Coordinates of C-alpha atoms and ligand atoms in Angstrom, one line a residue:
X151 CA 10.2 -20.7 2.1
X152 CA 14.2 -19.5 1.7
X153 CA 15.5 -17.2 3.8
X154 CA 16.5 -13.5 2.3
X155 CA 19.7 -14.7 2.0
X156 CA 19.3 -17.5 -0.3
X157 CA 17.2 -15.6 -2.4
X158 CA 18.4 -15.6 -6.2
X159 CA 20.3 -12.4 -6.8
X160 CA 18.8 -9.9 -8.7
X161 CA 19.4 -6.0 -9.2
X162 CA 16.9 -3.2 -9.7
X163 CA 16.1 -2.8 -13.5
X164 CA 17.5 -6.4 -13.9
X165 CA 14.8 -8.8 -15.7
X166 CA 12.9 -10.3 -13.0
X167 CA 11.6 -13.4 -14.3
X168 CA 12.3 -15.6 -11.2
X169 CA 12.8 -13.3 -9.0
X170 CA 11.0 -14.3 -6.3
X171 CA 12.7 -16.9 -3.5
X172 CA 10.6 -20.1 -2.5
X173 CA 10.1 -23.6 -4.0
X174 CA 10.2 -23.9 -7.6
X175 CA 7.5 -25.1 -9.3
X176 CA 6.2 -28.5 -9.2
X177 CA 7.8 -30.3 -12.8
X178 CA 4.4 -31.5 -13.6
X179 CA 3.3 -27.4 -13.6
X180 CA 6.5 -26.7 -15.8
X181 CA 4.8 -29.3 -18.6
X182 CA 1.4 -28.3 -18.9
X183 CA 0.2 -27.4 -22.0
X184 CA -2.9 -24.5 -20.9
X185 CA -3.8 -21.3 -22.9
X186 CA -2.4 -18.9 -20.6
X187 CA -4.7 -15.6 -19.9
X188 CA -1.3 -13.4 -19.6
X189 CA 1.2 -11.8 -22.0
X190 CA 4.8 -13.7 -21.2
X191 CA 6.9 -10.3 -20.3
X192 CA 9.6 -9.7 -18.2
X193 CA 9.4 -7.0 -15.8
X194 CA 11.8 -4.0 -15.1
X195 CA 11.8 -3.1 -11.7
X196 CA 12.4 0.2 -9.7
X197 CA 15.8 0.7 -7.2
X198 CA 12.2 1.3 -4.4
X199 CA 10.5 -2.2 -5.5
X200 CA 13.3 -4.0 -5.5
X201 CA 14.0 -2.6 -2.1
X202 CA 10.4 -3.5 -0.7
X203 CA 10.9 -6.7 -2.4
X204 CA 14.1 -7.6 -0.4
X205 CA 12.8 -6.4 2.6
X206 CA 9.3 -8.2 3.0
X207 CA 9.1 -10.7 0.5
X208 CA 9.2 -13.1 2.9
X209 CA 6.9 -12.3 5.5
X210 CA 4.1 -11.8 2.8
X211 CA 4.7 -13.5 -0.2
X212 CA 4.4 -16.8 -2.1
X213 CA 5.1 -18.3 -5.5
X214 CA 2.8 -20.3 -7.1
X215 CA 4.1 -23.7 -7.2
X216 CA 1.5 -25.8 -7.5
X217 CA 2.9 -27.7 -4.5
X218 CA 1.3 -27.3 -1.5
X219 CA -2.7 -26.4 -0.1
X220 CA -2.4 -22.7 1.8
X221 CA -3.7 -22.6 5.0
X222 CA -4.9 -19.1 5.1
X223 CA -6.2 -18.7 8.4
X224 CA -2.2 -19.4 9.8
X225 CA -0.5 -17.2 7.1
X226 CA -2.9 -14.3 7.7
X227 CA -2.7 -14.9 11.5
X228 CA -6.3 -14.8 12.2
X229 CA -8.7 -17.4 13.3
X230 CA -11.8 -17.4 10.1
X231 CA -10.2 -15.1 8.1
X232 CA -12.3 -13.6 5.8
X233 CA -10.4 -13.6 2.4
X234 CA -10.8 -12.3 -1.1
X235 CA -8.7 -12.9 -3.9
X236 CA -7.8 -10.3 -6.4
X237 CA -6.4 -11.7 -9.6
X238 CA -4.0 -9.3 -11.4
X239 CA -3.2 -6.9 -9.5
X240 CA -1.2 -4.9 -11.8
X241 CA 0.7 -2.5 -9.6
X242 CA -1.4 -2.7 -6.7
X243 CA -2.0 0.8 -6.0
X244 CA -5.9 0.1 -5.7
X245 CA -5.5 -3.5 -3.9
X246 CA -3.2 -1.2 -1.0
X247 CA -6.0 1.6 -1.4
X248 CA -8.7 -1.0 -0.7
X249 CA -7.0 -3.0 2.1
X250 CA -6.5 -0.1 3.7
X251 CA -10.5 0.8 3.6
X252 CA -11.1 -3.2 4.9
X253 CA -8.8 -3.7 8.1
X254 CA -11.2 -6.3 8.9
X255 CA -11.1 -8.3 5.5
X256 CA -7.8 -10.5 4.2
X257 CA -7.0 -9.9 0.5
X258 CA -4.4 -12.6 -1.2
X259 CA -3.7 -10.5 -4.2
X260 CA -2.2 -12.9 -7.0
X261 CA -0.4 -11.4 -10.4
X262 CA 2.1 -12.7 -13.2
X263 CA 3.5 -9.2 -13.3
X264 CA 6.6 -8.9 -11.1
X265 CA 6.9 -5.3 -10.7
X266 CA 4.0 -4.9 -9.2
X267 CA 4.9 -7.2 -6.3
X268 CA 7.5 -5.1 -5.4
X269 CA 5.1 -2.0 -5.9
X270 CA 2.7 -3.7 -3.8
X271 CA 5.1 -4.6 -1.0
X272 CA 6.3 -1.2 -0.9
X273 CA 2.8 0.1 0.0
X274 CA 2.1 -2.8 2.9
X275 CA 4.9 -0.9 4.6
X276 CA 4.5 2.3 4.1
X277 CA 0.6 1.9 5.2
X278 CA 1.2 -0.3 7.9
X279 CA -1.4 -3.1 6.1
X280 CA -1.6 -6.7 7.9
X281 CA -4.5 -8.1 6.0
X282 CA -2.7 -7.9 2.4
X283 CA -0.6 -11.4 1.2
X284 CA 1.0 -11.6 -2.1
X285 CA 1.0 -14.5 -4.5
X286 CA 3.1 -14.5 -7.8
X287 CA 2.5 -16.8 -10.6
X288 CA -0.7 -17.9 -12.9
X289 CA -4.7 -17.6 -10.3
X290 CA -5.3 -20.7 -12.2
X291 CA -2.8 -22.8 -10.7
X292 CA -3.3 -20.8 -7.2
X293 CA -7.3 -21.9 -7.1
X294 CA -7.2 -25.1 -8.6
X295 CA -4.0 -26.8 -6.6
X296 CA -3.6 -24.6 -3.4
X297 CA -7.0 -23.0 -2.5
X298 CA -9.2 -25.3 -1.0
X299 CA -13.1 -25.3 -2.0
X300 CA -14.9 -22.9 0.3
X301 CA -12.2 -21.0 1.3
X302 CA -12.8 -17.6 -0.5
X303 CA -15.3 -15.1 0.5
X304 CA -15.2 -13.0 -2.4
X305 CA -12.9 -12.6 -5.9
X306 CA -11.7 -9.9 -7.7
X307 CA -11.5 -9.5 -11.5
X308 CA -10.3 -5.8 -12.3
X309 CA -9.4 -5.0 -15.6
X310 CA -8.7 -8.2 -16.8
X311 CA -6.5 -8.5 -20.6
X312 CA -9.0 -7.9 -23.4
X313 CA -7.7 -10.1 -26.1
X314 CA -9.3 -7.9 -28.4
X315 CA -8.5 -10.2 -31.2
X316 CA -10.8 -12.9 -32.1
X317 CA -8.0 -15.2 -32.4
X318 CA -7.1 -14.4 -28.6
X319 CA -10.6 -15.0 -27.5
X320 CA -9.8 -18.3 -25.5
X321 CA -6.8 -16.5 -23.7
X322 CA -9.7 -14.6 -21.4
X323 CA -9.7 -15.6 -17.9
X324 CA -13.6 -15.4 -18.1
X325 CA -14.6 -18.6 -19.5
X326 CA -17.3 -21.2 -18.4
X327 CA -14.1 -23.5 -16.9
X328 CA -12.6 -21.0 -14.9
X329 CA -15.6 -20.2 -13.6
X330 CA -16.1 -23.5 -12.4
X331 CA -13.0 -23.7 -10.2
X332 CA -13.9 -20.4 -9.0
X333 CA -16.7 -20.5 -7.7
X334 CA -15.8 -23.8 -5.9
X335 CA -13.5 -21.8 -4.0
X336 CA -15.8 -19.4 -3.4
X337 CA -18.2 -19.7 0.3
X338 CA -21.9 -19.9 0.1
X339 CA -22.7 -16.0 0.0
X340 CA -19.1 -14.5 -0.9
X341 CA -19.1 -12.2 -4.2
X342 CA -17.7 -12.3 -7.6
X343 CA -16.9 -8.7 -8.5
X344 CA -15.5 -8.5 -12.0
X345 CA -14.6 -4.8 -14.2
X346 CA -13.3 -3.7 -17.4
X347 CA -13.2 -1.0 -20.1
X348 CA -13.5 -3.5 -22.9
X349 CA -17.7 -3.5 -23.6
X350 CA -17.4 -7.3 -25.8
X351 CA -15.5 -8.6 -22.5
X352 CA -17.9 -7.3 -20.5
X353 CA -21.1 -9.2 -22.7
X354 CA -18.8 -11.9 -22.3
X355 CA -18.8 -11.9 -18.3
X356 CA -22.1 -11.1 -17.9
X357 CA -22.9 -14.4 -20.0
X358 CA -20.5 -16.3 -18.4
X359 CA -21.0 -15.7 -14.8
X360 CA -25.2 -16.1 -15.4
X361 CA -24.4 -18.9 -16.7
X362 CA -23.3 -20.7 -14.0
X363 CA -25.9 -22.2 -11.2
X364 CA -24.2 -21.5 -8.6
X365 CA -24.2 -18.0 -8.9
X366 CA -26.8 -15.0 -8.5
X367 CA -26.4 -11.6 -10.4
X368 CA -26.9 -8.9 -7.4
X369 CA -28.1 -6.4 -10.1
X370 CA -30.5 -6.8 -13.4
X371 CA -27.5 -6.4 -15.7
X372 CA -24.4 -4.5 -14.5
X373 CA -23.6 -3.0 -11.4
X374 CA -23.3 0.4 -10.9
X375 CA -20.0 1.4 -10.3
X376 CA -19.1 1.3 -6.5
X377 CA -17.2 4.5 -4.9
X378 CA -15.2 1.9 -2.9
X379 CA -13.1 0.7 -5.9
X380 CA -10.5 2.8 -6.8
X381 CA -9.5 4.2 -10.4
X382 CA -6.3 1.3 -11.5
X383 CA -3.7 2.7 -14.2
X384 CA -5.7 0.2 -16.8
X385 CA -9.2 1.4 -16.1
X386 CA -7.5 5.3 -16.5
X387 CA -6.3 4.4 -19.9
X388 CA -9.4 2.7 -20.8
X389 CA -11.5 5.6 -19.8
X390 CA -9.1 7.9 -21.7
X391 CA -9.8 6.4 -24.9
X392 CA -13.2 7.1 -24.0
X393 CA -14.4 3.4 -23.1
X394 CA -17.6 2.8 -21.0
X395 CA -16.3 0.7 -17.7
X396 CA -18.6 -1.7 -16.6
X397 CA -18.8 -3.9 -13.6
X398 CA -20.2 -6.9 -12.8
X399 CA -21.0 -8.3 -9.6
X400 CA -22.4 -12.0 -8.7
X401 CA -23.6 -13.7 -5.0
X402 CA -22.4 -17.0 -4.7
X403 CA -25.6 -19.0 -4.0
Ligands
SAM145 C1 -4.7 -5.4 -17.8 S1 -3.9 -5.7 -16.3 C2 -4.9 -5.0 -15.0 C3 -4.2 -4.7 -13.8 C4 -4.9 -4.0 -12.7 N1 -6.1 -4.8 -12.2 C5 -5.4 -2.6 -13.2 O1 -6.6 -2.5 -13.4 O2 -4.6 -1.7 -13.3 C6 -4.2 -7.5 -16.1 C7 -3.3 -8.1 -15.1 O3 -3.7 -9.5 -14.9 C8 -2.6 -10.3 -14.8 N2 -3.0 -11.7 -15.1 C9 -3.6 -12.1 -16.2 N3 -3.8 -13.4 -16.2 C10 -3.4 -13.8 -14.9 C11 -3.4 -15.1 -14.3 N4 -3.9 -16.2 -14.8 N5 -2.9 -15.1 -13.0 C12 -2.4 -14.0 -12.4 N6 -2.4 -12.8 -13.0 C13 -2.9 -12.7 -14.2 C14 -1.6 -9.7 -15.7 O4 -0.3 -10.0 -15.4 C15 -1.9 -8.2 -15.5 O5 -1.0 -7.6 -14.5

């Protein structure tokens, strides 16, 4: 990883697009054609995210590059640690929140949305939090070329995007495929935890994650919503409009 130093310049409220200092990605990453489950936007970032990014980008964070397998017990400095993934973060607010709650459990949290790394790095310091790591770039790429199989112990789905429109459908991250390479990431016994406002997405998970073998819905239907997870900005908005929030939450068999 480069030094702070070599980092590509950037300024608070500048686009952040590539932002973040490390290898770039692989050139066979750069040519794929995928449906991608995220809106392509630029990020505008605060004077204290930039900041936070400066500072500790290093000591916590990765890009995506398709390059190399993590090993997570040496980047989290613990012997067997105990990680769950949480795939778009947003602004991290909950992920900090959570960590915080968890001292004993390791969360790689993984998102597209720049901002929010900076947000997120912001919060490690100011709560003292060793057992948070940051990835930026697309959780597909992450689990299927630098997460090896059994290394999870749980995965986080909060508030995924919608799509609402039927001719977005395929850009949802919950999809039989996806699933797959999940939950061959996943240990024997870690959980899949997925939430959202969006009551045809959450049919859609339901479906999808029964539908797989190798996992075990924990409740009849959905779960009831646990106290643990914090409120994110996207589930406040959802719940302003008046939308039901559902969660979902599969064993790993
Ligand atoms: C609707 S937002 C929800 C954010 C947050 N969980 C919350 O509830 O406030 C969905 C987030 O997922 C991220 N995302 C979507 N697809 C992704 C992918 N394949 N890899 C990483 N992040 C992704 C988006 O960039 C966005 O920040």
């Amino acid at each position: 990883m480069s030094s702070q130093t070599t980092a590509p310049a950037i300024t608070p409220d500048a686009d952040v697009d590539d932002a973040r200092p490390g290898s770039p990605v692989s050139p066979e990453l750069h040519r794929e054609r995928r449906i991608r489950s995220f809106h392509p936007r630029k990020g505008r970032m605060s004077t204290a995210q930039y900041d936070a990014l400066a500072r500790s980008w290093d000591g916590y964070g990765i890009r995506v590059d398709g390059r190399r397998q993590l090993d997570l017990d040496a980047w989290f400095g613990r012997a067997d640690a105990r990680v769950v993934l949480e795939i778009g973060f947003g602004m991290g607010d909950a992920t900090a929140t959570m960590a915080a709650a968890e001292p004993d459990r390791c969360v790689l949290a993984v998102d597209v949305h720049t901002p929010g790394h900076g947000n997120l790095l912001r919060r490690i310091e100011s709560d003292d939090l060793d057992n948070v790591r940051l990835a930026e770039g697309d959780a597909v790429v992450l689990l299927r070329d630098q997460l090896a199989p059994e290394s999870l112990d749980g995965l986080r789905i909060f508030f995924p995007d919608p799509w609402p429109k039927a001719r977005h459908h395929k850009r949802r991250l919950i999809q039989p495929e996806f699933v797959a390479l999940a939950v061959s990431r996943l240990r024997p016994g870690a959980t899949v935890h997925c939430a959202t406002d969006w009551e045809p997405y959450a049919e859609q998970m339901l479906e999808v994650l029964s539908g797989s073998a190798e996992l075990a819905n924990l409740h009849t239907d959905y779960a009831p919503r646990p106290d643990w997870r914090p409120v994110t900005k996207f589930e406040r908005q959802g719940l302003a409009k008046g939308h039901v929030v559902r969660d979902v939450l599969f064993r790993r068999v």
